[in-house]
Amino acid sequence: MQYIQSPVSTFCNGQACSMGSLLLAAGEPGKRYALPNASIMMHQPSGGASGQASDIAIHAREILKVRERLNRIYQKHCNVKDLDVI
């Protein structure tokens, strides 16, 4: 959506959950819509890890990196600075 020339409108008429909320936020500013009774749900990334403690620590660091990346994307598209979105 970010690499095409045409402005992209996004519309939520029911639920925009998880990555759907990111797609909704990535629409062109001023062209993002949600009906009054629509719901938008964001959550922190999650994942299951098993194995040695070092493997679990690596997995946890990767999940934290994904959370930071998602925060930056939401901040960019929602024009919010220095705030943890998720």
PDB file of N, CA and C in Angstrom:
ATOM      1  N   MET A   1       0.823  -1.192   0.000  1.00  0.00           N
ATOM      2  CA  MET A   1       0.000   0.000   0.000  1.00  0.00           C
ATOM      3  C   MET A   1       0.867   1.257   0.000  1.00  0.00           C
ATOM      4  N   GLN A   2       2.007   1.179   0.608  1.00  0.00           N
ATOM      5  CA  GLN A   2       2.858   2.358   0.720  1.00  0.00           C
ATOM      6  C   GLN A   2       3.656   2.622  -0.555  1.00  0.00           C
ATOM      7  N   TYR A   3       3.732   1.653  -1.446  1.00  0.00           N
ATOM      8  CA  TYR A   3       4.584   1.775  -2.617  1.00  0.00           C
ATOM      9  C   TYR A   3       3.829   2.061  -3.904  1.00  0.00           C
ATOM     10  N   ILE A   4       2.534   2.275  -3.838  1.00  0.00           N
ATOM     11  CA  ILE A   4       1.789   2.610  -5.047  1.00  0.00           C
ATOM     12  C   ILE A   4       1.483   4.101  -5.052  1.00  0.00           C
ATOM     13  N   GLN A   5       1.303   4.653  -6.237  1.00  0.00           N
ATOM     14  CA  GLN A   5       1.093   6.091  -6.378  1.00  0.00           C
ATOM     15  C   GLN A   5      -0.304   6.532  -5.952  1.00  0.00           C
ATOM     16  N   SER A   6      -1.294   5.706  -6.199  1.00  0.00           N
ATOM     17  CA  SER A   6      -2.678   6.085  -5.907  1.00  0.00           C
ATOM     18  C   SER A   6      -2.931   6.094  -4.407  1.00  0.00           C
ATOM     19  N   PRO A   7      -3.713   7.061  -3.919  1.00  0.00           N
ATOM     20  CA  PRO A   7      -4.078   7.042  -2.498  1.00  0.00           C
ATOM     21  C   PRO A   7      -4.991   5.851  -2.211  1.00  0.00           C
ATOM     22  N   VAL A   8      -4.773   5.204  -1.085  1.00  0.00           N
ATOM     23  CA  VAL A   8      -5.545   4.021  -0.716  1.00  0.00           C
ATOM     24  C   VAL A   8      -6.483   4.374   0.429  1.00  0.00           C
ATOM     25  N   SER A   9      -7.771   4.174   0.216  1.00  0.00           N
ATOM     26  CA  SER A   9      -8.760   4.358   1.276  1.00  0.00           C
ATOM     27  C   SER A   9      -8.920   3.044   2.019  1.00  0.00           C
ATOM     28  N   THR A  10      -9.047   3.128   3.336  1.00  0.00           N
ATOM     29  CA  THR A  10      -9.316   1.932   4.134  1.00  0.00           C
ATOM     30  C   THR A  10     -10.611   2.153   4.893  1.00  0.00           C
ATOM     31  N   PHE A  11     -11.365   1.069   5.072  1.00  0.00           N
ATOM     32  CA  PHE A  11     -12.703   1.170   5.632  1.00  0.00           C
ATOM     33  C   PHE A  11     -12.964  -0.031   6.528  1.00  0.00           C
ATOM     34  N   CYS A  12     -13.366   0.225   7.755  1.00  0.00           N
ATOM     35  CA  CYS A  12     -13.728  -0.852   8.676  1.00  0.00           C
ATOM     36  C   CYS A  12     -15.231  -0.779   8.909  1.00  0.00           C
ATOM     37  N   ASN A  13     -15.938  -1.826   8.490  1.00  0.00           N
ATOM     38  CA  ASN A  13     -17.382  -1.823   8.710  1.00  0.00           C
ATOM     39  C   ASN A  13     -17.809  -2.846   9.749  1.00  0.00           C
ATOM     40  N   GLY A  14     -16.850  -3.542  10.347  1.00  0.00           N
ATOM     41  CA  GLY A  14     -17.156  -4.527  11.390  1.00  0.00           C
ATOM     42  C   GLY A  14     -16.039  -4.554  12.406  1.00  0.00           C
ATOM     43  N   GLN A  15     -15.022  -5.354  12.104  1.00  0.00           N
ATOM     44  CA  GLN A  15     -13.865  -5.457  12.983  1.00  0.00           C
ATOM     45  C   GLN A  15     -12.584  -5.375  12.167  1.00  0.00           C
ATOM     46  N   ALA A  16     -11.613  -4.666  12.709  1.00  0.00           N
ATOM     47  CA  ALA A  16     -10.252  -4.665  12.178  1.00  0.00           C
ATOM     48  C   ALA A  16      -9.373  -5.119  13.331  1.00  0.00           C
ATOM     49  N   CYS A  17      -9.056  -6.390  13.356  1.00  0.00           N
ATOM     50  CA  CYS A  17      -8.331  -6.974  14.488  1.00  0.00           C
ATOM     51  C   CYS A  17      -6.927  -7.372  14.073  1.00  0.00           C
ATOM     52  N   SER A  18      -6.029  -7.284  15.020  1.00  0.00           N
ATOM     53  CA  SER A  18      -4.666  -7.749  14.853  1.00  0.00           C
ATOM     54  C   SER A  18      -4.017  -7.017  13.680  1.00  0.00           C
ATOM     55  N   MET A  19      -3.508  -7.745  12.687  1.00  0.00           N
ATOM     56  CA  MET A  19      -2.849  -7.102  11.557  1.00  0.00           C
ATOM     57  C   MET A  19      -3.841  -6.303  10.717  1.00  0.00           C
ATOM     58  N   GLY A  20      -5.128  -6.614  10.811  1.00  0.00           N
ATOM     59  CA  GLY A  20      -6.141  -5.817  10.120  1.00  0.00           C
ATOM     60  C   GLY A  20      -6.145  -4.375  10.594  1.00  0.00           C
ATOM     61  N   SER A  21      -5.854  -4.153  11.872  1.00  0.00           N
ATOM     62  CA  SER A  21      -5.790  -2.782  12.391  1.00  0.00           C
ATOM     63  C   SER A  21      -4.608  -2.037  11.791  1.00  0.00           C
ATOM     64  N   LEU A  22      -3.515  -2.744  11.526  1.00  0.00           N
ATOM     65  CA  LEU A  22      -2.353  -2.118  10.898  1.00  0.00           C
ATOM     66  C   LEU A  22      -2.679  -1.732   9.460  1.00  0.00           C
ATOM     67  N   LEU A  23      -3.388  -2.610   8.752  1.00  0.00           N
ATOM     68  CA  LEU A  23      -3.797  -2.287   7.385  1.00  0.00           C
ATOM     69  C   LEU A  23      -4.730  -1.083   7.367  1.00  0.00           C
ATOM     70  N   LEU A  24      -5.651  -1.018   8.316  1.00  0.00           N
ATOM     71  CA  LEU A  24      -6.555   0.126   8.407  1.00  0.00           C
ATOM     72  C   LEU A  24      -5.765   1.410   8.633  1.00  0.00           C
ATOM     73  N   ALA A  25      -4.795   1.368   9.534  1.00  0.00           N
ATOM     74  CA  ALA A  25      -3.990   2.551   9.851  1.00  0.00           C
ATOM     75  C   ALA A  25      -3.107   2.980   8.690  1.00  0.00           C
ATOM     76  N   ALA A  26      -2.779   2.057   7.792  1.00  0.00           N
ATOM     77  CA  ALA A  26      -1.868   2.358   6.696  1.00  0.00           C
ATOM     78  C   ALA A  26      -2.553   3.040   5.519  1.00  0.00           C
ATOM     79  N   GLY A  27      -3.850   3.244   5.598  1.00  0.00           N
ATOM     80  CA  GLY A  27      -4.548   3.954   4.534  1.00  0.00           C
ATOM     81  C   GLY A  27      -4.098   5.406   4.462  1.00  0.00           C
ATOM     82  N   GLU A  28      -4.442   6.039   3.377  1.00  0.00           N
ATOM     83  CA  GLU A  28      -4.091   7.446   3.167  1.00  0.00           C
ATOM     84  C   GLU A  28      -4.689   8.312   4.280  1.00  0.00           C
ATOM     85  N   PRO A  29      -3.902   9.212   4.868  1.00  0.00           N
ATOM     86  CA  PRO A  29      -4.474  10.111   5.881  1.00  0.00           C
ATOM     87  C   PRO A  29      -5.687  10.852   5.317  1.00  0.00           C
ATOM     88  N   GLY A  30      -6.746  10.891   6.094  1.00  0.00           N
ATOM     89  CA  GLY A  30      -7.987  11.513   5.647  1.00  0.00           C
ATOM     90  C   GLY A  30      -8.882  10.573   4.860  1.00  0.00           C
ATOM     91  N   LYS A  31      -8.393   9.376   4.582  1.00  0.00           N
ATOM     92  CA  LYS A  31      -9.180   8.397   3.829  1.00  0.00           C
ATOM     93  C   LYS A  31      -9.289   7.081   4.592  1.00  0.00           C
ATOM     94  N   ARG A  32      -9.186   7.153   5.926  1.00  0.00           N
ATOM     95  CA  ARG A  32      -9.352   5.982   6.791  1.00  0.00           C
ATOM     96  C   ARG A  32     -10.699   6.118   7.477  1.00  0.00           C
ATOM     97  N   TYR A  33     -11.526   5.102   7.341  1.00  0.00           N
ATOM     98  CA  TYR A  33     -12.886   5.203   7.849  1.00  0.00           C
ATOM     99  C   TYR A  33     -13.250   3.991   8.697  1.00  0.00           C
ATOM    100  N   ALA A  34     -14.112   4.218   9.671  1.00  0.00           N
ATOM    101  CA  ALA A  34     -14.683   3.135  10.472  1.00  0.00           C
ATOM    102  C   ALA A  34     -16.106   3.531  10.827  1.00  0.00           C
ATOM    103  N   LEU A  35     -17.026   2.600  10.702  1.00  0.00           N
ATOM    104  CA  LEU A  35     -18.408   2.868  11.086  1.00  0.00           C
ATOM    105  C   LEU A  35     -18.496   3.083  12.594  1.00  0.00           C
ATOM    106  N   PRO A  36     -19.535   3.769  13.060  1.00  0.00           N
ATOM    107  CA  PRO A  36     -19.647   4.078  14.493  1.00  0.00           C
ATOM    108  C   PRO A  36     -19.583   2.851  15.402  1.00  0.00           C
ATOM    109  N   ASN A  37     -20.109   1.727  14.972  1.00  0.00           N
ATOM    110  CA  ASN A  37     -20.091   0.531  15.817  1.00  0.00           C
ATOM    111  C   ASN A  37     -18.985  -0.455  15.453  1.00  0.00           C
ATOM    112  N   ALA A  38     -18.069  -0.032  14.610  1.00  0.00           N
ATOM    113  CA  ALA A  38     -16.936  -0.889  14.262  1.00  0.00           C
ATOM    114  C   ALA A  38     -15.985  -0.973  15.451  1.00  0.00           C
ATOM    115  N   SER A  39     -15.230  -2.050  15.514  1.00  0.00           N
ATOM    116  CA  SER A  39     -14.231  -2.175  16.580  1.00  0.00           C
ATOM    117  C   SER A  39     -12.863  -2.438  15.962  1.00  0.00           C
ATOM    118  N   ILE A  40     -11.870  -1.833  16.583  1.00  0.00           N
ATOM    119  CA  ILE A  40     -10.492  -1.958  16.126  1.00  0.00           C
ATOM    120  C   ILE A  40      -9.683  -2.490  17.299  1.00  0.00           C
ATOM    121  N   MET A  41      -9.001  -3.610  17.084  1.00  0.00           N
ATOM    122  CA  MET A  41      -8.272  -4.250  18.172  1.00  0.00           C
ATOM    123  C   MET A  41      -6.811  -4.427  17.779  1.00  0.00           C
ATOM    124  N   MET A  42      -5.936  -3.908  18.636  1.00  0.00           N
ATOM    125  CA  MET A  42      -4.497  -4.101  18.475  1.00  0.00           C
ATOM    126  C   MET A  42      -4.006  -4.901  19.670  1.00  0.00           C
ATOM    127  N   HIS A  43      -2.944  -5.647  19.475  1.00  0.00           N
ATOM    128  CA  HIS A  43      -2.365  -6.384  20.596  1.00  0.00           C
ATOM    129  C   HIS A  43      -0.869  -6.525  20.384  1.00  0.00           C
ATOM    130  N   GLN A  44      -0.192  -6.820  21.460  1.00  0.00           N
ATOM    131  CA  GLN A  44       1.238  -7.054  21.379  1.00  0.00           C
ATOM    132  C   GLN A  44       1.498  -8.373  20.661  1.00  0.00           C
ATOM    133  N   PRO A  45       2.643  -8.480  19.990  1.00  0.00           N
ATOM    134  CA  PRO A  45       2.977  -9.759  19.372  1.00  0.00           C
ATOM    135  C   PRO A  45       3.170 -10.828  20.437  1.00  0.00           C
ATOM    136  N   SER A  46       2.907 -12.047  20.065  1.00  0.00           N
ATOM    137  CA  SER A  46       3.081 -13.148  21.006  1.00  0.00           C
ATOM    138  C   SER A  46       3.665 -14.337  20.261  1.00  0.00           C
ATOM    139  N   GLY A  47       4.117 -15.275  21.005  1.00  0.00           N
ATOM    140  CA  GLY A  47       4.664 -16.480  20.400  1.00  0.00           C
ATOM    141  C   GLY A  47       5.028 -17.473  21.476  1.00  0.00           C
ATOM    142  N   GLY A  48       5.099 -18.686  21.097  1.00  0.00           N
ATOM    143  CA  GLY A  48       5.481 -19.732  22.032  1.00  0.00           C
ATOM    144  C   GLY A  48       6.914 -20.154  21.770  1.00  0.00           C
ATOM    145  N   ALA A  49       7.631 -20.378  22.808  1.00  0.00           N
ATOM    146  CA  ALA A  49       9.014 -20.826  22.670  1.00  0.00           C
ATOM    147  C   ALA A  49       9.248 -21.983  23.621  1.00  0.00           C
ATOM    148  N   SER A  50      10.055 -22.888  23.170  1.00  0.00           N
ATOM    149  CA  SER A  50      10.442 -23.997  24.038  1.00  0.00           C
ATOM    150  C   SER A  50      11.888 -24.339  23.736  1.00  0.00           C
ATOM    151  N   GLY A  51      12.465 -25.113  24.582  1.00  0.00           N
ATOM    152  CA  GLY A  51      13.847 -25.513  24.384  1.00  0.00           C
ATOM    153  C   GLY A  51      14.736 -24.971  25.477  1.00  0.00           C
ATOM    154  N   GLN A  52      15.979 -24.774  25.132  1.00  0.00           N
ATOM    155  CA  GLN A  52      16.953 -24.285  26.097  1.00  0.00           C
ATOM    156  C   GLN A  52      16.678 -22.830  26.441  1.00  0.00           C
ATOM    157  N   ALA A  53      17.146 -22.431  27.613  1.00  0.00           N
ATOM    158  CA  ALA A  53      16.931 -21.057  28.071  1.00  0.00           C
ATOM    159  C   ALA A  53      17.487 -20.046  27.075  1.00  0.00           C
ATOM    160  N   SER A  54      18.618 -20.346  26.465  1.00  0.00           N
ATOM    161  CA  SER A  54      19.200 -19.412  25.489  1.00  0.00           C
ATOM    162  C   SER A  54      18.300 -19.266  24.265  1.00  0.00           C
ATOM    163  N   ASP A  55      17.656 -20.347  23.835  1.00  0.00           N
ATOM    164  CA  ASP A  55      16.729 -20.276  22.700  1.00  0.00           C
ATOM    165  C   ASP A  55      15.504 -19.440  23.048  1.00  0.00           C
ATOM    166  N   ILE A  56      15.005 -19.605  24.252  1.00  0.00           N
ATOM    167  CA  ILE A  56      13.838 -18.839  24.697  1.00  0.00           C
ATOM    168  C   ILE A  56      14.191 -17.357  24.785  1.00  0.00           C
ATOM    169  N   ALA A  57      15.389 -17.041  25.268  1.00  0.00           N
ATOM    170  CA  ALA A  57      15.825 -15.644  25.363  1.00  0.00           C
ATOM    171  C   ALA A  57      15.932 -15.014  23.978  1.00  0.00           C
ATOM    172  N   ILE A  58      16.457 -15.754  23.013  1.00  0.00           N
ATOM    173  CA  ILE A  58      16.552 -15.253  21.638  1.00  0.00           C
ATOM    174  C   ILE A  58      15.160 -14.985  21.090  1.00  0.00           C
ATOM    175  N   HIS A  59      14.251 -15.904  21.304  1.00  0.00           N
ATOM    176  CA  HIS A  59      12.872 -15.746  20.828  1.00  0.00           C
ATOM    177  C   HIS A  59      12.215 -14.525  21.474  1.00  0.00           C
ATOM    178  N   ALA A  60      12.439 -14.334  22.764  1.00  0.00           N
ATOM    179  CA  ALA A  60      11.864 -13.181  23.473  1.00  0.00           C
ATOM    180  C   ALA A  60      12.411 -11.877  22.904  1.00  0.00           C
ATOM    181  N   ARG A  61      13.706 -11.825  22.611  1.00  0.00           N
ATOM    182  CA  ARG A  61      14.289 -10.605  22.029  1.00  0.00           C
ATOM    183  C   ARG A  61      13.675 -10.308  20.664  1.00  0.00           C
ATOM    184  N   GLU A  62      13.451 -11.336  19.872  1.00  0.00           N
ATOM    185  CA  GLU A  62      12.838 -11.142  18.554  1.00  0.00           C
ATOM    186  C   GLU A  62      11.409 -10.617  18.679  1.00  0.00           C
ATOM    187  N   ILE A  63      10.654 -11.123  19.625  1.00  0.00           N
ATOM    188  CA  ILE A  63       9.282 -10.638  19.839  1.00  0.00           C
ATOM    189  C   ILE A  63       9.307  -9.167  20.251  1.00  0.00           C
ATOM    190  N   LEU A  64      10.254  -8.780  21.098  1.00  0.00           N
ATOM    191  CA  LEU A  64      10.369  -7.378  21.508  1.00  0.00           C
ATOM    192  C   LEU A  64      10.738  -6.488  20.322  1.00  0.00           C
ATOM    193  N   LYS A  65      11.588  -6.988  19.419  1.00  0.00           N
ATOM    194  CA  LYS A  65      11.933  -6.223  18.215  1.00  0.00           C
ATOM    195  C   LYS A  65      10.702  -6.015  17.337  1.00  0.00           C
ATOM    196  N   VAL A  66       9.892  -7.055  17.193  1.00  0.00           N
ATOM    197  CA  VAL A  66       8.663  -6.942  16.400  1.00  0.00           C
ATOM    198  C   VAL A  66       7.731  -5.918  17.034  1.00  0.00           C
ATOM    199  N   ARG A  67       7.605  -5.945  18.365  1.00  0.00           N
ATOM    200  CA  ARG A  67       6.747  -4.976  19.053  1.00  0.00           C
ATOM    201  C   ARG A  67       7.226  -3.552  18.796  1.00  0.00           C
ATOM    202  N   GLU A  68       8.533  -3.325  18.862  1.00  0.00           N
ATOM    203  CA  GLU A  68       9.072  -1.990  18.594  1.00  0.00           C
ATOM    204  C   GLU A  68       8.810  -1.570  17.155  1.00  0.00           C
ATOM    205  N   ARG A  69       8.972  -2.495  16.213  1.00  0.00           N
ATOM    206  CA  ARG A  69       8.717  -2.187  14.809  1.00  0.00           C
ATOM    207  C   ARG A  69       7.249  -1.831  14.592  1.00  0.00           C
ATOM    208  N   LEU A  70       6.343  -2.598  15.195  1.00  0.00           N
ATOM    209  CA  LEU A  70       4.913  -2.300  15.075  1.00  0.00           C
ATOM    210  C   LEU A  70       4.586  -0.949  15.692  1.00  0.00           C
ATOM    211  N   ASN A  71       5.175  -0.638  16.847  1.00  0.00           N
ATOM    212  CA  ASN A  71       4.954   0.665  17.468  1.00  0.00           C
ATOM    213  C   ASN A  71       5.371   1.786  16.529  1.00  0.00           C
ATOM    214  N   ARG A  72       6.536   1.646  15.884  1.00  0.00           N
ATOM    215  CA  ARG A  72       6.998   2.692  14.963  1.00  0.00           C
ATOM    216  C   ARG A  72       6.044   2.845  13.780  1.00  0.00           C
ATOM    217  N   ILE A  73       5.529   1.735  13.268  1.00  0.00           N
ATOM    218  CA  ILE A  73       4.608   1.806  12.127  1.00  0.00           C
ATOM    219  C   ILE A  73       3.314   2.505  12.534  1.00  0.00           C
ATOM    220  N   TYR A  74       2.733   2.103  13.664  1.00  0.00           N
ATOM    221  CA  TYR A  74       1.508   2.766  14.136  1.00  0.00           C
ATOM    222  C   TYR A  74       1.766   4.242  14.420  1.00  0.00           C
ATOM    223  N   GLN A  75       2.901   4.574  15.044  1.00  0.00           N
ATOM    224  CA  GLN A  75       3.218   5.968  15.343  1.00  0.00           C
ATOM    225  C   GLN A  75       3.298   6.785  14.063  1.00  0.00           C
ATOM    226  N   LYS A  76       3.942   6.228  13.047  1.00  0.00           N
ATOM    227  CA  LYS A  76       4.081   6.929  11.766  1.00  0.00           C
ATOM    228  C   LYS A  76       2.715   7.210  11.148  1.00  0.00           C
ATOM    229  N   HIS A  77       1.873   6.193  11.076  1.00  0.00           N
ATOM    230  CA  HIS A  77       0.598   6.339  10.379  1.00  0.00           C
ATOM    231  C   HIS A  77      -0.447   7.087  11.200  1.00  0.00           C
ATOM    232  N   CYS A  78      -0.305   7.089  12.511  1.00  0.00           N
ATOM    233  CA  CYS A  78      -1.270   7.790  13.369  1.00  0.00           C
ATOM    234  C   CYS A  78      -0.747   9.147  13.825  1.00  0.00           C
ATOM    235  N   ASN A  79       0.458   9.504  13.359  1.00  0.00           N
ATOM    236  CA  ASN A  79       1.074  10.782  13.708  1.00  0.00           C
ATOM    237  C   ASN A  79       1.167  10.964  15.222  1.00  0.00           C
ATOM    238  N   VAL A  80       1.622   9.930  15.902  1.00  0.00           N
ATOM    239  CA  VAL A  80       1.796   9.947  17.355  1.00  0.00           C
ATOM    240  C   VAL A  80       3.273   9.701  17.634  1.00  0.00           C
ATOM    241  N   LYS A  81       3.886  10.580  18.403  1.00  0.00           N
ATOM    242  CA  LYS A  81       5.307  10.436  18.712  1.00  0.00           C
ATOM    243  C   LYS A  81       5.493  10.069  20.173  1.00  0.00           C
ATOM    244  N   ASP A  82       6.554   9.331  20.442  1.00  0.00           N
ATOM    245  CA  ASP A  82       6.967   9.010  21.815  1.00  0.00           C
ATOM    246  C   ASP A  82       5.849   8.422  22.658  1.00  0.00           C
ATOM    247  N   LEU A  83       5.103   7.516  22.084  1.00  0.00           N
ATOM    248  CA  LEU A  83       4.023   6.864  22.811  1.00  0.00           C
ATOM    249  C   LEU A  83       4.001   5.403  22.407  1.00  0.00           C
ATOM    250  N   ASP A  84       3.947   4.522  23.387  1.00  0.00           N
ATOM    251  CA  ASP A  84       3.810   3.109  23.069  1.00  0.00           C
ATOM    252  C   ASP A  84       2.370   2.845  22.662  1.00  0.00           C
ATOM    253  N   VAL A  85       2.184   2.438  21.433  1.00  0.00           N
ATOM    254  CA  VAL A  85       0.845   2.183  20.919  1.00  0.00           C
ATOM    255  C   VAL A  85       0.357   0.823  21.386  1.00  0.00           C
ATOM    256  N   ILE A  86       1.240  -0.166  21.284  1.00  0.00           N
ATOM    257  CA  ILE A  86       0.871  -1.512  21.740  1.00  0.00           C
ATOM    258  C   ILE A  86       1.852  -1.975  22.779  1.00  0.00           C
TER     259      ILE A  86
END
